[in-house]
Coordinates of C-alpha atoms in Angstrom, one line a residue:
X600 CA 135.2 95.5 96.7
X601 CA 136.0 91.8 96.0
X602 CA 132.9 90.4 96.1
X603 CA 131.3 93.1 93.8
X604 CA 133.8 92.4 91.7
X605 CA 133.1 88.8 91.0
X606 CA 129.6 89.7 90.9
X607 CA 130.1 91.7 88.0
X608 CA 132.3 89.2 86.4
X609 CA 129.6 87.1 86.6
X610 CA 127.0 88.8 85.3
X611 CA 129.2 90.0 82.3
X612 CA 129.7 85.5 82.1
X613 CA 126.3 84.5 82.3
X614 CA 124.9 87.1 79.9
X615 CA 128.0 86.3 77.4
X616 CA 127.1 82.6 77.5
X617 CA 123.4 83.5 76.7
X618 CA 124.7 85.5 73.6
X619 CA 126.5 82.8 72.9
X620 CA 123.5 81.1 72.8
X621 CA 121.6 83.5 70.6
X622 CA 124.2 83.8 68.4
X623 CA 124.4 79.9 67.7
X624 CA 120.4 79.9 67.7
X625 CA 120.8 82.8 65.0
X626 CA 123.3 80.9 62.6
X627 CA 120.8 78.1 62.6
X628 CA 118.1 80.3 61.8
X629 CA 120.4 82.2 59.0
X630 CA 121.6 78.5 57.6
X631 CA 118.1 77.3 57.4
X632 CA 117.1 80.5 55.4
X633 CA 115.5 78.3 52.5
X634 CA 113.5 76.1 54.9
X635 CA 109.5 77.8 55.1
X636 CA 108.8 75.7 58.2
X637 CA 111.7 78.1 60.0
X638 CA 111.2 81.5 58.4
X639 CA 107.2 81.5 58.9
X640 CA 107.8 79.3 61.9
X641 CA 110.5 79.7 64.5
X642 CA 111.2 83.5 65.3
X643 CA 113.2 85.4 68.0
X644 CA 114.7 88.8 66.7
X645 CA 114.3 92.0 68.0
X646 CA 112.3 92.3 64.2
X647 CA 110.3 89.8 65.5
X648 CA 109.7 91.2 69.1
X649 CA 109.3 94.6 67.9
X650 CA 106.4 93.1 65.2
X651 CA 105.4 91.2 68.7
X652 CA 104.7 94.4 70.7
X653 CA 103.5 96.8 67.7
X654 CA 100.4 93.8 66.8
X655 CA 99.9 93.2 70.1
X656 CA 99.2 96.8 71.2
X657 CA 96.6 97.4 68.3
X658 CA 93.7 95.3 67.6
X659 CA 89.8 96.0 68.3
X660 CA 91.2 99.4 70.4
X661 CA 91.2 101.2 67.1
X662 CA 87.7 100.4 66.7
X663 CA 86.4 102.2 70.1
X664 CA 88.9 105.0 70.0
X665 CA 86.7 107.2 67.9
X666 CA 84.4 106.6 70.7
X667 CA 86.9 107.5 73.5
X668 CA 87.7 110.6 70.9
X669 CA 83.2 111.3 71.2
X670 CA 83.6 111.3 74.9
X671 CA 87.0 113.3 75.8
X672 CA 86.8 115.7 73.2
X673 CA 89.8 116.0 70.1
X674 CA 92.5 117.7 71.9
X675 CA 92.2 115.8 75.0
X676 CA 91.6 112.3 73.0
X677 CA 95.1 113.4 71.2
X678 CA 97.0 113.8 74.4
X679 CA 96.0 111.1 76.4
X680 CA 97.4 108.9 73.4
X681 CA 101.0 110.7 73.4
X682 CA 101.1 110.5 77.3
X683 CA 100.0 107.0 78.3
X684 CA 102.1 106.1 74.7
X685 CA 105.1 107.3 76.7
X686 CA 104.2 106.2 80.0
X687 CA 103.5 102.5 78.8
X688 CA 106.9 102.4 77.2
X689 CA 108.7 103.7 80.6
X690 CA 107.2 100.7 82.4
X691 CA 107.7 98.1 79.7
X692 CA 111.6 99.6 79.8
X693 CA 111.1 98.5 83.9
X694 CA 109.4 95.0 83.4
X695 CA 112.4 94.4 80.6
X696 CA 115.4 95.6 83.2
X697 CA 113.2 93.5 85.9
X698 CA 113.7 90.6 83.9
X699 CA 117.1 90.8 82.8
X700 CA 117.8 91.2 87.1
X701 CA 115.9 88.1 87.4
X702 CA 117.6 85.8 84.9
X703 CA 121.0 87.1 85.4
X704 CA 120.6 86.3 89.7
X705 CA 119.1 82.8 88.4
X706 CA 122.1 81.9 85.6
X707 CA 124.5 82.7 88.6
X708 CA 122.5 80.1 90.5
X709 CA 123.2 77.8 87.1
X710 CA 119.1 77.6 86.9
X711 CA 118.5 76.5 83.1
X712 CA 115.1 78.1 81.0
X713 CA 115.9 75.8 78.1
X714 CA 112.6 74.1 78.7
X715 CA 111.2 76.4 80.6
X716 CA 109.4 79.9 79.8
X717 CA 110.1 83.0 82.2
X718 CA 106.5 84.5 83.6
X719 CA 106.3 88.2 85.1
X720 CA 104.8 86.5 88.2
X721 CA 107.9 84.7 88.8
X722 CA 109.6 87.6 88.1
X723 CA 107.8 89.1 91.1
X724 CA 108.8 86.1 92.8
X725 CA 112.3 85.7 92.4
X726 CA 113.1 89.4 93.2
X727 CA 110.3 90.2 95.8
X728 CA 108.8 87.3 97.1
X729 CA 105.7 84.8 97.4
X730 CA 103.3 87.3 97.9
X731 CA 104.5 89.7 95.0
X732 CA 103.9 86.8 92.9
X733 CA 100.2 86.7 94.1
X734 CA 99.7 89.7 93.1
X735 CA 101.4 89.4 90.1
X736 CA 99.8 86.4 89.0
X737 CA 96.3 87.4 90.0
X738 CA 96.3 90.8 88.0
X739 CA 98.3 89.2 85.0
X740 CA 95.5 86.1 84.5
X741 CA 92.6 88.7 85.5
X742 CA 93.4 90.9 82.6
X743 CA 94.3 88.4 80.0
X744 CA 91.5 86.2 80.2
X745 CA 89.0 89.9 79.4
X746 CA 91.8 90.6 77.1
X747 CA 90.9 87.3 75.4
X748 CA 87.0 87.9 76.2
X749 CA 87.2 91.4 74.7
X750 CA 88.7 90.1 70.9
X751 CA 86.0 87.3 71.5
X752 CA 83.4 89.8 71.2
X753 CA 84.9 92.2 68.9
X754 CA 85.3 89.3 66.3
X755 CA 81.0 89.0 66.6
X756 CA 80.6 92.4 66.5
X757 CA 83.0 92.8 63.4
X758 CA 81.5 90.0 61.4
X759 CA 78.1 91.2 61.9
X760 CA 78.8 94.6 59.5
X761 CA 79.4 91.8 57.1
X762 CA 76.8 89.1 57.5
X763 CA 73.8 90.4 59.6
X764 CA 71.8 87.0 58.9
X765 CA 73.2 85.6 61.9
X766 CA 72.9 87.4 65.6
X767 CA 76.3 88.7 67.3
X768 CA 75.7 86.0 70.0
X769 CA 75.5 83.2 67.8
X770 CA 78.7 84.3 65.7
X771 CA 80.4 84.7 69.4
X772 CA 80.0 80.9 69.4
X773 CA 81.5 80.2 66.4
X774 CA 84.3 82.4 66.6
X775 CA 85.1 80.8 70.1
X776 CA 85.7 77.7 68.1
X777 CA 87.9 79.2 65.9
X778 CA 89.8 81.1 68.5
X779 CA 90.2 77.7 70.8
X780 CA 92.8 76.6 67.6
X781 CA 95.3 78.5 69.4
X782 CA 95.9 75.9 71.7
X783 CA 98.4 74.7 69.3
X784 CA 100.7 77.3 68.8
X785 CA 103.4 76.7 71.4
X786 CA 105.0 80.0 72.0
X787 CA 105.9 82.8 70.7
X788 CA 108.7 82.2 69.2
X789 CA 105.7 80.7 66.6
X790 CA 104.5 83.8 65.8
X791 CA 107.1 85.5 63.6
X792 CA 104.5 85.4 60.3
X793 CA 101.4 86.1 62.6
X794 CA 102.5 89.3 64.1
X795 CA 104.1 90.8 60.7
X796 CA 100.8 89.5 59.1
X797 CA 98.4 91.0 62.1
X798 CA 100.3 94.5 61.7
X799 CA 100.0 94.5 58.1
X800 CA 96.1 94.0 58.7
X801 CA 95.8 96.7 61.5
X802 CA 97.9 99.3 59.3
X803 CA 95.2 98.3 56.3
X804 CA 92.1 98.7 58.8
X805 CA 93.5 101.9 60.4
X806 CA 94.0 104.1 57.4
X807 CA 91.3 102.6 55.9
X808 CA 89.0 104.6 58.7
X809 CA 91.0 107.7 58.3
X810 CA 90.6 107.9 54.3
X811 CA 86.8 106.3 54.8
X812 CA 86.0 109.2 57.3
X813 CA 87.5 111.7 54.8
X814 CA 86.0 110.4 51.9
X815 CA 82.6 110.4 53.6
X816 CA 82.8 113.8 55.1
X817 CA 81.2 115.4 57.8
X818 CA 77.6 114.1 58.4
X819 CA 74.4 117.1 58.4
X820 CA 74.8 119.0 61.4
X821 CA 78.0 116.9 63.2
X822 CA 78.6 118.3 67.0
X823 CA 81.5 117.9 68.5
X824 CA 80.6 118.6 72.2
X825 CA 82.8 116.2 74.1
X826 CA 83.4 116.7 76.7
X827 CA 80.1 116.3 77.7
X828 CA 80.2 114.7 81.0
X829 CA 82.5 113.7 83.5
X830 CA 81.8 109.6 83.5
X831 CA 82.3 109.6 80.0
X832 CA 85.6 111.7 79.9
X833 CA 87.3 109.8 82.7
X834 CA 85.6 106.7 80.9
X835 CA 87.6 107.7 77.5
X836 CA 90.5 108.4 79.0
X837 CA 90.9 104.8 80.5
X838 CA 90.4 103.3 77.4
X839 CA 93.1 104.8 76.1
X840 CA 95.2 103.8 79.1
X841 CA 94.1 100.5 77.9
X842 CA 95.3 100.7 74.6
X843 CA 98.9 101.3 75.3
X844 CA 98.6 98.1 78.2
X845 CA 99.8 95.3 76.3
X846 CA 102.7 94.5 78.6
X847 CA 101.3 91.7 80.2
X848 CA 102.8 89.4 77.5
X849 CA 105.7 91.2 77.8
X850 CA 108.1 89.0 79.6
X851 CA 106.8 86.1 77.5
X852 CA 107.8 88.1 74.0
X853 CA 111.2 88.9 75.9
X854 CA 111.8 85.5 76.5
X855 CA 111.3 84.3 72.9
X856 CA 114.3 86.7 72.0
X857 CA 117.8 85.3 71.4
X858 CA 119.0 88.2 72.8
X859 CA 116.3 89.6 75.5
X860 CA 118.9 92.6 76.6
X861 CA 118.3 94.1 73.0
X862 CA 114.1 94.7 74.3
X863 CA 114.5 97.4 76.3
X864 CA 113.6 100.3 73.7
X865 CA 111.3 98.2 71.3
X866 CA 108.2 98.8 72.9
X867 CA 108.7 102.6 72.5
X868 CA 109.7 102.0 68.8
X869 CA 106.5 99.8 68.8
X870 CA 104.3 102.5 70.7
X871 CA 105.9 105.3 67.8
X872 CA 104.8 103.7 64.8
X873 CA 101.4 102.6 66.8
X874 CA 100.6 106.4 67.0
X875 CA 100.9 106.4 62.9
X876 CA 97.9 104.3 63.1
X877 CA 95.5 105.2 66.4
X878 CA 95.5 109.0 66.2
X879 CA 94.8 109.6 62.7
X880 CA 92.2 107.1 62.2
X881 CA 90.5 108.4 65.5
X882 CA 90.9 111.9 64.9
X883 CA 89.3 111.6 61.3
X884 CA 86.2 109.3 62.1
X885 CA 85.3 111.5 65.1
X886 CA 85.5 115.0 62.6
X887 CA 83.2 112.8 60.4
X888 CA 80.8 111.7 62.7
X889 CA 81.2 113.7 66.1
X890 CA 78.5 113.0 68.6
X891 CA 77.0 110.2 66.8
X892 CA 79.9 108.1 68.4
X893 CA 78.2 108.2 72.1
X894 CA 76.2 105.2 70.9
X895 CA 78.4 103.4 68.2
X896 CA 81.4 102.1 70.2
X897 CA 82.5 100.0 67.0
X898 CA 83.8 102.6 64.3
X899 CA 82.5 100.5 61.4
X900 CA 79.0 100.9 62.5
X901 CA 78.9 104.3 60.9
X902 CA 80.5 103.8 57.8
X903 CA 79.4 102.9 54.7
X904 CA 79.0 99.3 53.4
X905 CA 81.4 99.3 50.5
X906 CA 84.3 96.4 49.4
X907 CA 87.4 98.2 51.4
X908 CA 85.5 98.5 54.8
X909 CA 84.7 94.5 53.9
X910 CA 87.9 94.1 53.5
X911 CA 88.9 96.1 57.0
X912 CA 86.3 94.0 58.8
X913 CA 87.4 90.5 57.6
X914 CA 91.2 91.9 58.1
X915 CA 90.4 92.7 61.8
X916 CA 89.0 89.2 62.5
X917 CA 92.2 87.5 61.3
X918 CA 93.9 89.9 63.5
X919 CA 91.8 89.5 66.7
X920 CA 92.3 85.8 66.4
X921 CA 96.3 86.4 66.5
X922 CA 95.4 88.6 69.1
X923 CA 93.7 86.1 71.1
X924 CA 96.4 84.1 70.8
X925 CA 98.6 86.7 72.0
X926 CA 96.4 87.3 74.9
X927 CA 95.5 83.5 75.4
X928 CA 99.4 81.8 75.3
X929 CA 100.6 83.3 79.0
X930 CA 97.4 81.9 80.1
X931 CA 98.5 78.7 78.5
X932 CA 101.7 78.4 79.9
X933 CA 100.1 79.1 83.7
X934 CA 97.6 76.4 83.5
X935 CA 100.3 74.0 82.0
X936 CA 102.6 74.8 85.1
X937 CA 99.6 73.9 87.4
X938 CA 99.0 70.8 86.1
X939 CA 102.0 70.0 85.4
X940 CA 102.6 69.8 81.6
X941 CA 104.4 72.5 80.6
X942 CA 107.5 70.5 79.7
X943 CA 105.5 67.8 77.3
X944 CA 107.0 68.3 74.5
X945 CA 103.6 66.6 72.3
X946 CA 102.1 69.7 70.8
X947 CA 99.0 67.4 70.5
X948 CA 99.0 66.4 74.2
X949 CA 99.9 70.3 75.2
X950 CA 96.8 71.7 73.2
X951 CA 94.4 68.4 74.8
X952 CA 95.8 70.4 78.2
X953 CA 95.2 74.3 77.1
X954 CA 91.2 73.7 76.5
X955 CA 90.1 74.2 79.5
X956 CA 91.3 77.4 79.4
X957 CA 89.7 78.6 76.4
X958 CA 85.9 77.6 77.8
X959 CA 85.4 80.3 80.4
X960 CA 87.0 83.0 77.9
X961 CA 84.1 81.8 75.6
X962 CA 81.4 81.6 78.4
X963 CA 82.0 85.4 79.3
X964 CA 81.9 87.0 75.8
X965 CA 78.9 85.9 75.6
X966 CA 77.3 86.9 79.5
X967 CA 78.9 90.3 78.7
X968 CA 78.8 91.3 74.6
X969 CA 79.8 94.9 74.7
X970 CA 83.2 95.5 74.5
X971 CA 83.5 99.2 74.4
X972 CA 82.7 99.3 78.5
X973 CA 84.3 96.3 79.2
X974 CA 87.8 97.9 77.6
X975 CA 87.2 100.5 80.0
X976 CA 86.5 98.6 82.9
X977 CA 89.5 96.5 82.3
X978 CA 91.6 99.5 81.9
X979 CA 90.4 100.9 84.9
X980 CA 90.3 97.8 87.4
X981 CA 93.2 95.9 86.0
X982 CA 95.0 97.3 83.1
X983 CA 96.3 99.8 85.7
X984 CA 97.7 97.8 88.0
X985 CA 99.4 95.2 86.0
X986 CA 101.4 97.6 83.4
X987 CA 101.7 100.8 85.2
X988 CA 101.5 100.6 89.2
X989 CA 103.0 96.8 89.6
X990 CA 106.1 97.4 87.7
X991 CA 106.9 101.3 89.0
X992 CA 106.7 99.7 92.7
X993 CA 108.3 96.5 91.8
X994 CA 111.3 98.2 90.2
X995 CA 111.6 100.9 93.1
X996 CA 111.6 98.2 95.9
X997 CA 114.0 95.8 93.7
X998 CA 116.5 98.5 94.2
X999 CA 115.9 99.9 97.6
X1000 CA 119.2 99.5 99.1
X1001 CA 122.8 100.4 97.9
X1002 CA 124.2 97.1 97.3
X1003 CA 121.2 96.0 95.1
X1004 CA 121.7 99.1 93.0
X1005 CA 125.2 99.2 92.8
X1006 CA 124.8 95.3 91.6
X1007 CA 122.1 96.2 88.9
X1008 CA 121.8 93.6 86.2
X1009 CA 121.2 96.9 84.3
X1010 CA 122.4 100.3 85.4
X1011 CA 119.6 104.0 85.2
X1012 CA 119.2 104.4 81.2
X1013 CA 121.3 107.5 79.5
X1014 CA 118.3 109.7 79.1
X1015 CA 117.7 109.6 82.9
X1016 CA 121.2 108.2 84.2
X1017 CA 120.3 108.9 88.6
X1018 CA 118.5 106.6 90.6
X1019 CA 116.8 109.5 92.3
X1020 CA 115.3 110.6 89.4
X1021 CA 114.2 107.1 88.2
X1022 CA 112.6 107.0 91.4
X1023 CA 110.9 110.5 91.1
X1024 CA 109.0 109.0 87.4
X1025 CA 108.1 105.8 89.0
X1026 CA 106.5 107.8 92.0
X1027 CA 104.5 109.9 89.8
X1028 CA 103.2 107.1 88.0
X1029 CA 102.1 105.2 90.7
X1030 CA 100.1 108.5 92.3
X1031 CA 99.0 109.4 88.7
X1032 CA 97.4 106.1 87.3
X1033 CA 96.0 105.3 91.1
X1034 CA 94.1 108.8 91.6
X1035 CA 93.2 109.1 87.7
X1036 CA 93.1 105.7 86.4
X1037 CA 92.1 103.4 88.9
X1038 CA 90.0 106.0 91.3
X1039 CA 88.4 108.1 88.7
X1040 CA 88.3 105.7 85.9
X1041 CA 87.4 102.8 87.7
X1042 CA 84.5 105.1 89.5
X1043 CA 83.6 106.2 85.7
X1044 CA 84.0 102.9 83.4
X1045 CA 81.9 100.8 85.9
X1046 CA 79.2 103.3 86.1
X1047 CA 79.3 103.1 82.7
X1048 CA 79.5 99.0 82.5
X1049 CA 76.5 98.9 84.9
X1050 CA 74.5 101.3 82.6
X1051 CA 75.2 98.7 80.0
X1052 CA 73.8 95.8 81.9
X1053 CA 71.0 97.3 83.0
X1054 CA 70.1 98.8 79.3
X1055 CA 70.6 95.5 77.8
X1056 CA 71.0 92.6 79.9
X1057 CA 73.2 89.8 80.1
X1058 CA 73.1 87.5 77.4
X1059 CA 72.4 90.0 75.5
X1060 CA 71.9 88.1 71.8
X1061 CA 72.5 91.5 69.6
X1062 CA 73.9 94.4 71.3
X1063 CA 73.8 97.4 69.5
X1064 CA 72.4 96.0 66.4
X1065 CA 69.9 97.6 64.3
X1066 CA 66.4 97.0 65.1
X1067 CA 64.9 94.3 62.2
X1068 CA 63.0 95.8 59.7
X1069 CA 59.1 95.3 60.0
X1070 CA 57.6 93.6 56.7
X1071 CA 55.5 95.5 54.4
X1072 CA 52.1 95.7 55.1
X1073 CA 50.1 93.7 52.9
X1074 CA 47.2 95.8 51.7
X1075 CA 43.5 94.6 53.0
X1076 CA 41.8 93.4 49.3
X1077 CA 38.8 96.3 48.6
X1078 CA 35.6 96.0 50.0
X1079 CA 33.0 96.2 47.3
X1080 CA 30.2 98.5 47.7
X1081 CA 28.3 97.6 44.7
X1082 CA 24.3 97.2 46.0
X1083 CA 22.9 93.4 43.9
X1084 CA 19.2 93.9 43.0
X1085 CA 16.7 91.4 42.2

């Protein structure tokens, strides 16, 4: 009992010295109140996490959910949001408790993070092994850089309803310049005014579709038939498993806390207030519009042009950028460890590093412009995987045996205090996202992505754009039929 004993004592040590740490980082944020470099600047509350997770999970989604809604049906749309809602949350609470394992065997081990930021790959590592950290890392990068692709193309697409002068392929270009000015943004403890700023814009843009849809009513003879076939339902419903994804930055936002134990039920708060925004904006534009959905994967293609939908549109770009930031910044940090420059402390020198990064994000948003399929395909292929299987068999193998249980950094929560049970969840989300999310959605979102390609090509230069307007005829000047005599 002696040894377990100290281990606890040392856990309970190493965690109090990190509070410690938070708390003196806190009093320096709290005596440089006044300073605007700090408040905008330098964040790492659970406030800022919880902003973090909430911007992070909502973005161009809210766009194509109407057109999950056209091809599950209402009631099915409505309930795949509450359930992968909840089941996201359960495996962010893993990844969290994963992590707080993993730094609390390190501190013991007297391994310092001061310059150093904690990946879920070496997470993976630390607890399972090299080849857990493959897979981890391999899954992780795979679905960021589409992440990143998929705000790429939804920024085009977006500014398009806007300005239609110029062709979705050639405002992909310019927004990948834009984008590639995240390279400067060290971490996230730098994105305390850009989350509260992007969930601002998303709350605007969201309500915004469910008063436009209202407003606009039902258009002549709306059908609501969904669902109509099985591809497109299966297809649906892994977008939505996508949208409630956004763990794979999760680690990263936990590590930017001054006190990471406090993260554990933030991304359900997050996922809580996210379903204020996703079902009634979805729900309302598919009443409006019903059917008519099947070929508009961006919402804002049916609404009217007026100055609020403007306003939602150029909103949703600022937020996509942060987004792609978001989505971009773990990427950053693995190609800095490869090369070796993730302690420079240059910001300069660090962003020179990060561009090589950005180039092959830019390159694929504009092979593959439609992001409606591709959200499924990534749901399907890789979303599954990295936020739902990964974790649920990670955590269950972490604590296979007594001793590693009864030495849990963190012990079963109270809502579900046995190990047994925690096992019994994690085992039906492993079987349930593997048969219906990966087998069936993967089998449904890539027939669907092929369709795509073979509809409209790679390189597509305006996908789903309206077809130009012919110029007017110009009238042929009259023949004269008058007869000259003599």
């Amino acid at each position: 009992m002696l040894p377990q004993k100290q281990a606890e004592e040392a856990i309970v040590s190493n965690f109090s010295e990190t509070e410690h740490e938070g708390k003196e980082e806190e009093k320096e944020e709290e005596n440089s109140m006044f300073s605007v470099k700090n408040f905008l600047w330098h964040g790492g509350s659970a406030w800022d996490a919880w902003f973090s997770c909430a911007s992070n999970q909502v973005a161009q989604v809210l766009l194509t959910l109407p057109y999950s809604f056209s091809q599950l049906g209402m009631l099915s749309g409505i309930l795949f949001q509450i359930f992968y809602g909840l089941v996201g949350s359960w495996t962010a609470y893993l990844i969290s408790v994963l992590y707080i394992e993993y730094r609390s065997r390190k501190e013991k081990e007297n391994v310092s993070f001061k310059n150093h930021v904690i990946q879920w790959f070496e997470v993976l590592d630390g607890l399972l092994g090299p080849y857990w950290k493959a897979v981890g890392l391999a899954f992780n990068c795979t679905f960021l850089l589409f992440g990143s692709v998929i705000q790429l193309i939804a920024c085009a697409s977006n500014i398009y309803y806007i300005n239609d002068h110029l062709d979705k392929r050639t405002w992909t270009y310019i927004f990948g310049a834009c984008c590639a000015t995240t390279v400067f943004i060290p971490s996230f403890h730098n994105y305390r005014i850009w989350a509260f700023l992007g969930l601002g814009m998303t709350t605007y843009t969201a309500w915004y579709l469910a008063i436009a849809a209202l407003v606009h009513g039902q258009v002549e003879g709306v059908t609501h038939t969904g669902p109509k076939k099985l591809v497109l339902y299966f297809t649906g419903a892994t977008n939505i498993l996508y949208t409630f994804g956004g763990h794979a930055v999760t680690v990263e936002i936990m590590h930017a806390m001054w006190k990471p134990q406090k993260f554990k039920y933030i991304y359900l708060l997050a996922t809580l207030y996210v379903f204020t925004l996703t079902i009634p904006s979805a729900t309302a534009v598919y009443w409006a519009f019903g059917d008519e959905l099947l070929n508009h994967s961006n919402a804002f293609s049916l609404l009217p042009k007026t100055g609020f939908r403007d306003a939602a549109v150029i909103l949703m770009l600022i937020h996509q950028f942060i987004t792609f930031g978001f989505a971009c910044t773990p990427l950053y940090f693995v190609w800095e460890k490869v090369i070796g420059m993730h302690d420079t402390k240059s910001i300069c020198l660090r962003a020179l590093a990060r561009l090589p990064v950005v180039i092959p994000i830019w390159f694929l948003a504009i092979i593959f412009p439609f992001f409606g399929p591709i959200n499924s395909a990534v749901g399907a292929l890789l979303v599954s995987f990295t936020v739902y299987i990964v974790p649920s068999l990670a955590h269950m193998l972490t604590y296979r045996k007594a001793s590693a249980r009864q030495n849990a950094a963190e012990k079963p929560p109270s809502f579900l205090p046995s190990w047994t049970a925690m096992y019994v969840v994690n085992t039906f989300v492993v079987v349930w996202v593997l048969v219906v999310g990966f087998g069936f959605g993967g089998w449904a979102s890539m027939t669907n992505f092929v369709k795509q390609v073979d509809t409209f090509g790679l390189f597509a230069k305006c996908y789903q754009c309206k077809p130009p307007v012919p110029p007017p005829a110009v009238a042929a000047p009259p023949t004269s039929n008058t007869t000259h005599h003599p």
